[in-house]
GROMACS .gro file of C-alpha atoms in nm:
model
  448
    1UNK     CA    1  17.135   6.898  10.347
    2UNK     CA    2  16.845   7.141  10.396
    3UNK     CA    3  16.721   7.175  10.756
    4UNK     CA    4  16.640   6.839  10.865
    5UNK     CA    5  16.630   6.691  10.495
    6UNK     CA    6  16.915   6.534  10.312
    7UNK     CA    7  16.962   6.462   9.936
    8UNK     CA    8  16.929   6.086   9.840
    9UNK     CA    9  17.201   6.152   9.601
   10UNK     CA   10  17.426   6.243   9.881
   11UNK     CA   11  17.327   5.937  10.090
   12UNK     CA   12  17.411   5.720   9.793
   13UNK     CA   13  17.756   5.876   9.698
   14UNK     CA   14  17.915   5.983  10.036
   15UNK     CA   15  18.186   5.725  10.074
   16UNK     CA   16  18.237   5.739  10.450
   17UNK     CA   17  17.862   5.677  10.501
   18UNK     CA   18  17.860   5.403  10.244
   19UNK     CA   19  18.149   5.226  10.423
   20UNK     CA   20  17.959   5.239  10.748
   21UNK     CA   21  17.648   5.098  10.576
   22UNK     CA   22  17.863   4.821  10.436
   23UNK     CA   23  17.996   4.720  10.764
   24UNK     CA   24  17.631   4.730  10.920
   25UNK     CA   25  17.522   4.495  10.625
   26UNK     CA   26  17.814   4.262  10.691
   27UNK     CA   27  17.725   4.245  11.062
   28UNK     CA   28  17.372   4.174  10.964
   29UNK     CA   29  17.478   3.893  10.738
   30UNK     CA   30  17.686   3.730  11.010
   31UNK     CA   31  17.372   3.748  11.262
   32UNK     CA   32  17.575   3.983  11.478
   33UNK     CA   33  17.399   4.261  11.679
   34UNK     CA   34  17.362   4.584  11.496
   35UNK     CA   35  17.352   4.906  11.696
   36UNK     CA   36  17.095   5.176  11.697
   37UNK     CA   37  17.295   5.415  11.496
   38UNK     CA   38  17.390   5.149  11.231
   39UNK     CA   39  17.007   5.045  11.206
   40UNK     CA   40  16.937   5.431  11.135
   41UNK     CA   41  17.204   5.438  10.873
   42UNK     CA   42  17.041   5.123  10.714
   43UNK     CA   43  16.696   5.285  10.716
   44UNK     CA   44  16.825   5.597  10.556
   45UNK     CA   45  17.015   5.408  10.297
   46UNK     CA   46  16.713   5.194  10.206
   47UNK     CA   47  16.491   5.510  10.186
   48UNK     CA   48  16.737   5.679   9.961
   49UNK     CA   49  16.752   5.370   9.729
   50UNK     CA   50  16.374   5.350   9.739
   51UNK     CA   51  16.342   5.713   9.615
   52UNK     CA   52  16.615   5.641   9.345
   53UNK     CA   53  16.412   5.336   9.231
   54UNK     CA   54  16.086   5.541   9.204
   55UNK     CA   55  16.258   5.818   9.027
   56UNK     CA   56  16.408   5.569   8.776
   57UNK     CA   57  16.065   5.407   8.712
   58UNK     CA   58  16.173   5.081   8.839
   59UNK     CA   59  15.901   5.080   9.119
   60UNK     CA   60  15.602   5.098   9.180
   61UNK     CA   61  15.415   4.888   8.893
   62UNK     CA   62  15.149   5.087   8.719
   63UNK     CA   63  15.027   4.805   8.476
   64UNK     CA   64  14.849   4.514   8.640
   65UNK     CA   65  14.955   4.160   8.520
   66UNK     CA   66  14.694   4.021   8.266
   67UNK     CA   67  14.461   3.788   8.440
   68UNK     CA   68  14.595   3.834   8.785
   69UNK     CA   69  14.601   4.192   8.923
   70UNK     CA   70  14.717   4.058   9.267
   71UNK     CA   71  15.055   3.962   9.104
   72UNK     CA   72  15.345   4.205   9.089
   73UNK     CA   73  15.245   4.497   8.863
   74UNK     CA   74  15.483   4.602   8.564
   75UNK     CA   75  15.670   4.926   8.639
   76UNK     CA   76  15.755   5.168   8.359
   77UNK     CA   77  16.137   5.064   8.379
   78UNK     CA   78  16.009   4.716   8.302
   79UNK     CA   79  15.899   4.833   7.952
   80UNK     CA   80  16.276   4.792   7.857
   81UNK     CA   81  16.235   4.412   7.921
   82UNK     CA   82  16.134   4.250   7.588
   83UNK     CA   83  15.949   3.975   7.763
   84UNK     CA   84  15.743   4.226   7.989
   85UNK     CA   85  15.674   4.434   7.689
   86UNK     CA   86  15.518   4.148   7.502
   87UNK     CA   87  15.311   4.076   7.787
   88UNK     CA   88  15.209   4.426   7.824
   89UNK     CA   89  15.135   4.497   7.446
   90UNK     CA   90  14.888   4.189   7.445
   91UNK     CA   91  14.685   4.363   7.712
   92UNK     CA   92  14.745   4.740   7.674
   93UNK     CA   93  14.738   4.956   7.363
   94UNK     CA   94  15.059   5.176   7.267
   95UNK     CA   95  14.842   5.483   7.337
   96UNK     CA   96  14.746   5.386   7.696
   97UNK     CA   97  15.114   5.292   7.766
   98UNK     CA   98  15.225   5.631   7.607
   99UNK     CA   99  14.965   5.828   7.817
  100UNK     CA  100  15.081   5.694   8.151
  101UNK     CA  101  15.437   5.711   8.061
  102UNK     CA  102  15.419   6.072   7.950
  103UNK     CA  103  15.191   6.182   8.247
  104UNK     CA  104  15.450   6.041   8.498
  105UNK     CA  105  15.750   6.189   8.312
  106UNK     CA  106  15.591   6.534   8.335
  107UNK     CA  107  15.516   6.487   8.705
  108UNK     CA  108  15.892   6.389   8.776
  109UNK     CA  109  15.999   6.671   8.558
  110UNK     CA  110  15.812   6.930   8.749
  111UNK     CA  111  15.924   6.773   9.097
  112UNK     CA  112  16.289   6.813   8.981
  113UNK     CA  113  16.231   7.168   8.853
  114UNK     CA  114  16.034   7.272   9.159
  115UNK     CA  115  15.745   7.391   8.951
  116UNK     CA  116  15.515   7.442   9.253
  117UNK     CA  117  15.247   7.620   9.079
  118UNK     CA  118  15.133   7.339   8.817
  119UNK     CA  119  15.260   7.046   9.019
  120UNK     CA  120  14.923   6.962   9.187
  121UNK     CA  121  14.751   6.985   8.856
  122UNK     CA  122  14.991   6.755   8.681
  123UNK     CA  123  14.968   6.508   8.963
  124UNK     CA  124  14.597   6.505   8.937
  125UNK     CA  125  14.622   6.452   8.551
  126UNK     CA  126  14.861   6.160   8.614
  127UNK     CA  127  14.604   6.009   8.862
  128UNK     CA  128  14.309   6.057   8.633
  129UNK     CA  129  14.513   5.877   8.348
  130UNK     CA  130  14.599   5.597   8.590
  131UNK     CA  131  14.260   5.562   8.728
  132UNK     CA  132  14.111   5.535   8.363
  133UNK     CA  133  14.338   5.258   8.295
  134UNK     CA  134  14.264   5.060   8.588
  135UNK     CA  135  13.883   5.110   8.581
  136UNK     CA  136  13.887   4.971   8.229
  137UNK     CA  137  14.021   4.650   8.357
  138UNK     CA  138  13.782   4.636   8.636
  139UNK     CA  139  14.028   4.751   8.921
  140UNK     CA  140  13.911   5.024   9.144
  141UNK     CA  141  14.150   5.178   9.402
  142UNK     CA  142  14.013   5.228   9.740
  143UNK     CA  143  13.949   5.605   9.732
  144UNK     CA  144  13.812   5.594  10.073
  145UNK     CA  145  14.122   5.474  10.230
  146UNK     CA  146  14.340   5.723  10.023
  147UNK     CA  147  14.126   6.015  10.155
  148UNK     CA  148  14.137   5.870  10.513
  149UNK     CA  149  14.514   5.864  10.501
  150UNK     CA  150  14.541   6.216  10.378
  151UNK     CA  151  14.302   6.336  10.636
  152UNK     CA  152  14.498   6.157  10.917
  153UNK     CA  153  14.818   6.332  10.820
  154UNK     CA  154  14.650   6.673  10.780
  155UNK     CA  155  14.445   6.661  11.116
  156UNK     CA  156  14.718   6.507  11.341
  157UNK     CA  157  14.472   6.377  11.593
  158UNK     CA  158  14.722   6.250  11.848
  159UNK     CA  159  14.899   6.593  11.852
  160UNK     CA  160  14.592   6.773  11.936
  161UNK     CA  161  14.501   6.493  12.187
  162UNK     CA  162  14.793   6.537  12.414
  163UNK     CA  163  14.753   6.923  12.422
  164UNK     CA  164  14.378   6.867  12.520
  165UNK     CA  165  14.465   6.616  12.777
  166UNK     CA  166  14.758   6.847  12.933
  167UNK     CA  167  14.506   7.144  12.939
  168UNK     CA  168  14.237   6.919  13.102
  169UNK     CA  169  14.499   6.791  13.362
  170UNK     CA  170  14.610   7.151  13.450
  171UNK     CA  171  14.252   7.284  13.475
  172UNK     CA  172  14.145   6.990  13.709
  173UNK     CA  173  14.397   7.102  13.967
  174UNK     CA  174  14.350   7.485  13.912
  175UNK     CA  175  13.985   7.537  13.921
  176UNK     CA  176  13.716   7.395  14.160
  177UNK     CA  177  13.330   7.385  14.197
  178UNK     CA  178  13.105   7.457  13.918
  179UNK     CA  179  13.401   7.522  13.684
  180UNK     CA  180  13.506   7.147  13.692
  181UNK     CA  181  13.297   7.103  13.384
  182UNK     CA  182  13.575   7.298  13.175
  183UNK     CA  183  13.839   7.036  13.217
  184UNK     CA  184  13.589   6.766  13.153
  185UNK     CA  185  13.512   6.928  12.816
  186UNK     CA  186  13.879   6.925  12.746
  187UNK     CA  187  13.919   6.577  12.846
  188UNK     CA  188  13.635   6.464  12.637
  189UNK     CA  189  13.766   6.649  12.330
  190UNK     CA  190  14.108   6.482  12.378
  191UNK     CA  191  13.951   6.150  12.407
  192UNK     CA  192  13.737   6.203  12.081
  193UNK     CA  193  14.060   6.317  11.894
  194UNK     CA  194  14.250   6.029  12.033
  195UNK     CA  195  13.978   5.761  11.929
  196UNK     CA  196  13.947   5.930  11.588
  197UNK     CA  197  14.323   5.869  11.529
  198UNK     CA  198  14.279   5.503  11.607
  199UNK     CA  199  13.974   5.476  11.390
  200UNK     CA  200  14.152   5.646  11.102
  201UNK     CA  201  14.475   5.426  11.138
  202UNK     CA  202  14.234   5.113  11.163
  203UNK     CA  203  14.051   5.210  10.831
  204UNK     CA  204  14.390   5.290  10.658
  205UNK     CA  205  14.581   4.973  10.760
  206UNK     CA  206  14.275   4.738  10.781
  207UNK     CA  207  14.407   4.598  11.116
  208UNK     CA  208  14.415   4.691  11.493
  209UNK     CA  209  14.683   4.977  11.529
  210UNK     CA  210  14.900   4.789  11.792
  211UNK     CA  211  15.167   4.647  11.562
  212UNK     CA  212  15.465   4.851  11.683
  213UNK     CA  213  15.605   5.036  11.972
  214UNK     CA  214  15.451   5.379  11.855
  215UNK     CA  215  15.108   5.228  11.828
  216UNK     CA  216  15.123   5.038  12.143
  217UNK     CA  217  15.223   5.376  12.333
  218UNK     CA  218  14.922   5.563  12.193
  219UNK     CA  219  14.694   5.258  12.263
  220UNK     CA  220  14.811   5.217  12.619
  221UNK     CA  221  14.745   5.590  12.668
  222UNK     CA  222  14.392   5.537  12.546
  223UNK     CA  223  14.343   5.229  12.754
  224UNK     CA  224  14.444   5.419  13.073
  225UNK     CA  225  14.187   5.686  12.982
  226UNK     CA  226  13.906   5.430  12.903
  227UNK     CA  227  13.971   5.260  13.260
  228UNK     CA  228  13.981   5.588  13.440
  229UNK     CA  229  13.634   5.678  13.286
  230UNK     CA  230  13.501   5.332  13.389
  231UNK     CA  231  13.627   5.381  13.748
  232UNK     CA  232  13.524   5.750  13.745
  233UNK     CA  233  13.158   5.655  13.659
  234UNK     CA  234  13.176   5.393  13.945
  235UNK     CA  235  13.323   5.621  14.222
  236UNK     CA  236  13.205   5.974  14.095
  237UNK     CA  237  13.560   6.114  14.146
  238UNK     CA  238  13.725   6.350  13.908
  239UNK     CA  239  14.071   6.266  14.049
  240UNK     CA  240  14.068   5.941  13.821
  241UNK     CA  241  14.041   6.117  13.481
  242UNK     CA  242  14.256   6.393  13.595
  243UNK     CA  243  14.542   6.142  13.696
  244UNK     CA  244  14.475   5.956  13.347
  245UNK     CA  245  14.504   6.295  13.157
  246UNK     CA  246  14.851   6.352  13.297
  247UNK     CA  247  14.957   5.987  13.193
  248UNK     CA  248  14.803   6.015  12.855
  249UNK     CA  249  14.967   6.362  12.788
  250UNK     CA  250  15.301   6.224  12.890
  251UNK     CA  251  15.274   5.899  12.669
  252UNK     CA  252  15.149   6.077  12.368
  253UNK     CA  253  15.419   6.350  12.396
  254UNK     CA  254  15.672   6.074  12.414
  255UNK     CA  255  15.528   5.913  12.105
  256UNK     CA  256  15.541   6.252  11.906
  257UNK     CA  257  15.888   6.351  12.036
  258UNK     CA  258  16.090   6.056  11.929
  259UNK     CA  259  16.008   5.959  11.573
  260UNK     CA  260  16.343   5.803  11.507
  261UNK     CA  261  16.292   5.545  11.795
  262UNK     CA  262  15.914   5.524  11.780
  263UNK     CA  263  15.824   5.522  11.403
  264UNK     CA  264  15.467   5.660  11.341
  265UNK     CA  265  15.448   5.542  10.977
  266UNK     CA  266  15.192   5.304  10.872
  267UNK     CA  267  15.371   4.996  10.731
  268UNK     CA  268  15.263   4.638  10.622
  269UNK     CA  269  15.255   4.373  10.868
  270UNK     CA  270  15.512   4.101  10.901
  271UNK     CA  271  15.365   3.756  10.814
  272UNK     CA  272  15.339   3.630  11.169
  273UNK     CA  273  15.110   3.929  11.251
  274UNK     CA  274  14.879   3.885  10.963
  275UNK     CA  275  14.616   3.682  11.154
  276UNK     CA  276  14.404   3.954  11.258
  277UNK     CA  277  14.200   3.753  11.487
  278UNK     CA  278  14.498   3.676  11.719
  279UNK     CA  279  14.645   4.014  11.671
  280UNK     CA  280  14.319   4.161  11.794
  281UNK     CA  281  14.267   3.906  12.093
  282UNK     CA  282  14.606   3.862  12.228
  283UNK     CA  283  14.804   4.194  12.162
  284UNK     CA  284  14.492   4.415  12.258
  285UNK     CA  285  14.442   4.227  12.567
  286UNK     CA  286  14.820   4.245  12.677
  287UNK     CA  287  14.826   4.619  12.588
  288UNK     CA  288  14.493   4.682  12.758
  289UNK     CA  289  14.677   4.550  13.081
  290UNK     CA  290  14.953   4.790  13.021
  291UNK     CA  291  14.696   5.066  13.017
  292UNK     CA  292  14.548   4.968  13.345
  293UNK     CA  293  14.898   4.947  13.497
  294UNK     CA  294  14.999   5.289  13.357
  295UNK     CA  295  14.687   5.432  13.525
  296UNK     CA  296  14.780   5.260  13.848
  297UNK     CA  297  15.129   5.412  13.815
  298UNK     CA  298  14.973   5.735  13.787
  299UNK     CA  299  14.729   5.673  14.080
  300UNK     CA  300  15.029   5.556  14.292
  301UNK     CA  301  15.212   5.878  14.249
  302UNK     CA  302  14.899   6.051  14.358
  303UNK     CA  303  14.872   5.845  14.673
  304UNK     CA  304  15.226   5.917  14.758
  305UNK     CA  305  15.191   6.284  14.710
  306UNK     CA  306  14.884   6.309  14.911
  307UNK     CA  307  15.057   6.111  15.187
  308UNK     CA  308  15.364   6.334  15.186
  309UNK     CA  309  15.176   6.666  15.139
  310UNK     CA  310  14.835   6.609  15.300
  311UNK     CA  311  14.641   6.920  15.368
  312UNK     CA  312  14.285   6.968  15.521
  313UNK     CA  313  14.013   6.926  15.276
  314UNK     CA  314  14.229   6.746  15.023
  315UNK     CA  315  14.195   6.400  14.886
  316UNK     CA  316  14.198   6.096  15.139
  317UNK     CA  317  14.494   5.882  15.048
  318UNK     CA  318  14.309   5.573  15.184
  319UNK     CA  319  14.033   5.643  14.916
  320UNK     CA  320  14.287   5.709  14.645
  321UNK     CA  321  14.439   5.378  14.750
  322UNK     CA  322  14.126   5.188  14.692
  323UNK     CA  323  14.123   5.324  14.338
  324UNK     CA  324  14.471   5.211  14.278
  325UNK     CA  325  14.370   4.852  14.412
  326UNK     CA  326  14.111   4.824  14.149
  327UNK     CA  327  14.330   4.957  13.861
  328UNK     CA  328  14.571   4.675  13.988
  329UNK     CA  329  14.307   4.423  13.976
  330UNK     CA  330  14.197   4.507  13.629
  331UNK     CA  331  14.544   4.496  13.496
  332UNK     CA  332  14.638   4.166  13.663
  333UNK     CA  333  14.335   3.992  13.514
  334UNK     CA  334  14.409   4.125  13.152
  335UNK     CA  335  14.773   4.052  13.172
  336UNK     CA  336  14.702   3.701  13.287
  337UNK     CA  337  14.448   3.647  13.012
  338UNK     CA  338  14.673   3.801  12.762
  339UNK     CA  339  14.963   3.585  12.842
  340UNK     CA  340  14.758   3.278  12.819
  341UNK     CA  341  14.608   3.381  12.491
  342UNK     CA  342  14.961   3.456  12.375
  343UNK     CA  343  15.053   3.097  12.437
  344UNK     CA  344  14.755   2.976  12.233
  345UNK     CA  345  14.873   3.184  11.940
  346UNK     CA  346  15.225   3.069  11.999
  347UNK     CA  347  15.100   2.700  11.963
  348UNK     CA  348  14.917   2.800  11.651
  349UNK     CA  349  15.201   2.996  11.493
  350UNK     CA  350  15.536   2.802  11.623
  351UNK     CA  351  15.395   2.479  11.744
  352UNK     CA  352  15.464   2.533  12.109
  353UNK     CA  353  15.240   2.687  12.398
  354UNK     CA  354  15.542   2.798  12.604
  355UNK     CA  355  15.908   2.816  12.520
  356UNK     CA  356  16.066   3.067  12.776
  357UNK     CA  357  16.117   3.322  12.509
  358UNK     CA  358  16.236   3.671  12.663
  359UNK     CA  359  15.903   3.822  12.583
  360UNK     CA  360  15.699   3.534  12.743
  361UNK     CA  361  15.943   3.520  13.039
  362UNK     CA  362  15.915   3.899  13.112
  363UNK     CA  363  15.538   3.915  13.072
  364UNK     CA  364  15.526   3.626  13.335
  365UNK     CA  365  15.768   3.817  13.562
  366UNK     CA  366  15.553   4.142  13.537
  367UNK     CA  367  15.244   3.951  13.618
  368UNK     CA  368  15.415   3.784  13.934
  369UNK     CA  369  15.536   4.133  14.041
  370UNK     CA  370  15.185   4.267  14.036
  371UNK     CA  371  15.043   3.957  14.191
  372UNK     CA  372  15.289   3.996  14.486
  373UNK     CA  373  15.166   4.352  14.541
  374UNK     CA  374  14.805   4.241  14.534
  375UNK     CA  375  14.885   3.950  14.766
  376UNK     CA  376  15.068   4.186  15.003
  377UNK     CA  377  14.780   4.415  15.025
  378UNK     CA  378  14.529   4.129  15.074
  379UNK     CA  379  14.738   3.970  15.339
  380UNK     CA  380  14.783   4.306  15.522
  381UNK     CA  381  15.151   4.299  15.461
  382UNK     CA  382  15.136   4.612  15.274
  383UNK     CA  383  14.929   4.929  15.367
  384UNK     CA  384  14.831   5.202  15.125
  385UNK     CA  385  15.147   5.362  15.117
  386UNK     CA  386  15.340   5.045  15.069
  387UNK     CA  387  15.091   4.926  14.788
  388UNK     CA  388  15.153   5.261  14.612
  389UNK     CA  389  15.539   5.188  14.632
  390UNK     CA  390  15.508   4.845  14.527
  391UNK     CA  391  15.291   4.914  14.210
  392UNK     CA  392  15.547   5.176  14.094
  393UNK     CA  393  15.830   4.941  14.142
  394UNK     CA  394  15.621   4.664  13.954
  395UNK     CA  395  15.569   4.885  13.660
  396UNK     CA  396  15.946   4.832  13.575
  397UNK     CA  397  15.846   4.492  13.491
  398UNK     CA  398  15.604   4.597  13.241
  399UNK     CA  399  15.856   4.851  13.104
  400UNK     CA  400  16.089   4.554  13.069
  401UNK     CA  401  15.845   4.333  12.884
  402UNK     CA  402  15.706   4.603  12.686
  403UNK     CA  403  16.035   4.809  12.588
  404UNK     CA  404  16.329   4.624  12.721
  405UNK     CA  405  16.280   4.298  12.539
  406UNK     CA  406  16.224   4.460  12.205
  407UNK     CA  407  16.470   4.753  12.224
  408UNK     CA  408  16.742   4.635  12.460
  409UNK     CA  409  16.761   4.240  12.463
  410UNK     CA  410  16.640   4.208  12.092
  411UNK     CA  411  16.638   3.835  12.142
  412UNK     CA  412  16.374   3.563  12.092
  413UNK     CA  413  16.094   3.462  11.852
  414UNK     CA  414  15.927   3.815  11.880
  415UNK     CA  415  16.194   3.958  11.631
  416UNK     CA  416  15.931   4.139  11.439
  417UNK     CA  417  15.898   4.393  11.708
  418UNK     CA  418  16.275   4.454  11.764
  419UNK     CA  419  16.416   4.790  11.723
  420UNK     CA  420  16.674   5.008  11.918
  421UNK     CA  421  16.729   5.347  12.061
  422UNK     CA  422  16.593   5.549  12.354
  423UNK     CA  423  16.760   5.349  12.631
  424UNK     CA  424  16.943   5.646  12.784
  425UNK     CA  425  16.609   5.823  12.800
  426UNK     CA  426  16.428   5.550  12.941
  427UNK     CA  427  16.693   5.488  13.215
  428UNK     CA  428  16.698   5.847  13.308
  429UNK     CA  429  16.325   5.866  13.342
  430UNK     CA  430  16.315   5.566  13.557
  431UNK     CA  431  16.597   5.696  13.772
  432UNK     CA  432  16.434   6.041  13.820
  433UNK     CA  433  16.108   5.864  13.895
  434UNK     CA  434  16.274   5.656  14.179
  435UNK     CA  435  16.448   5.970  14.320
  436UNK     CA  436  16.111   6.145  14.326
  437UNK     CA  437  15.945   5.846  14.494
  438UNK     CA  438  16.233   5.821  14.741
  439UNK     CA  439  16.179   6.181  14.831
  440UNK     CA  440  15.817   6.142  14.891
  441UNK     CA  441  15.886   5.831  15.116
  442UNK     CA  442  16.136   6.030  15.308
  443UNK     CA  443  15.918   6.322  15.355
  444UNK     CA  444  15.614   6.075  15.463
  445UNK     CA  445  15.848   5.901  15.712
  446UNK     CA  446  15.973   6.244  15.847
  447UNK     CA  447  15.599   6.346  15.908
  448UNK     CA  448  15.519   6.000  16.082
   0.00000   0.00000   0.00000
């Protein structure tokens, strides 16, 4: 073990670890629940096996199947298979095969021996040899997507975005008057970096980047910023992007800080998600509503803070409550539309519009929670302070539909989104937030 890295050989030969992996595999076969640690052990084991398979030449394939390049390609280890060798020799000359085999062999040897000085040159030579082979058969690799992925990992747009948002949020509360342009510049730079990250992930994966929890977290943060800019343009108030900057910085920091729970890697979609039309329409609509509710959550805290610590010349809590009301309305419309569209997709994929699946049920519960808050305000049962409290409590329904169903219940037809981990952190964050809100409510009641 070196730092945070571990040898694949150790993973595949350590007997106590192997026993735990075997037990987890047996639980999976019996359809029993597999805990978070067991899931991570299985992931580590599969990655070690993948590394071993690549090192042995059994994957990936480098030689396209004659006549159908979309079929499984023949790996170097497959050359030992007489049938595959016969297929290969009909299409490829011995010199072509030897060139690829030799270039890859040199690459693996230099990796093992740590030859850093010549490694890049050897990798380029292998890439050139493979490119010539593929181009001679009319197969061209998408160089643009390869360059886009390298640029994405080098630039780290979401890392810089949360730093810029945090700087913007701090400056908005520290500077006044003509210097307000400074936090706006940081906000705009963060939003550009954030948007660039989404564009890059979309170009690399050829799909909307909302297929897992990590992607949805960064998308929800973007949506909160987007709605804050719309409301900010309507009401001409800097408090809206300032609150959204706090929410976005917090969300992106969470996405970056827990890679074991929120996996940031770009991976292929499961079959049920490969309909890009419904993935775009349903999932983006639902997660856009989460963005509006996240903005409302941030505004609700601002409302409570101003009520509890109101000072002369500060923000008017009644005006802030109006912004909160608008954010809630946007979120409810989008969540209702997304839930209905999800039923249409369910009918297309599973043959039924509604089946009381946990994901569907909790989306409906979250919708009813926010409808209750809006109705309470419209009917006059809730004032500005009560609406803020209600919107914060209603956000727990979103957390359950968004995180709880996939990471805690792990039940239902939406199994492609299931994972584990992070529950203690989420519960602690919710508890601390409730304590903070209770403190603000106590202080407000004491003043009145």
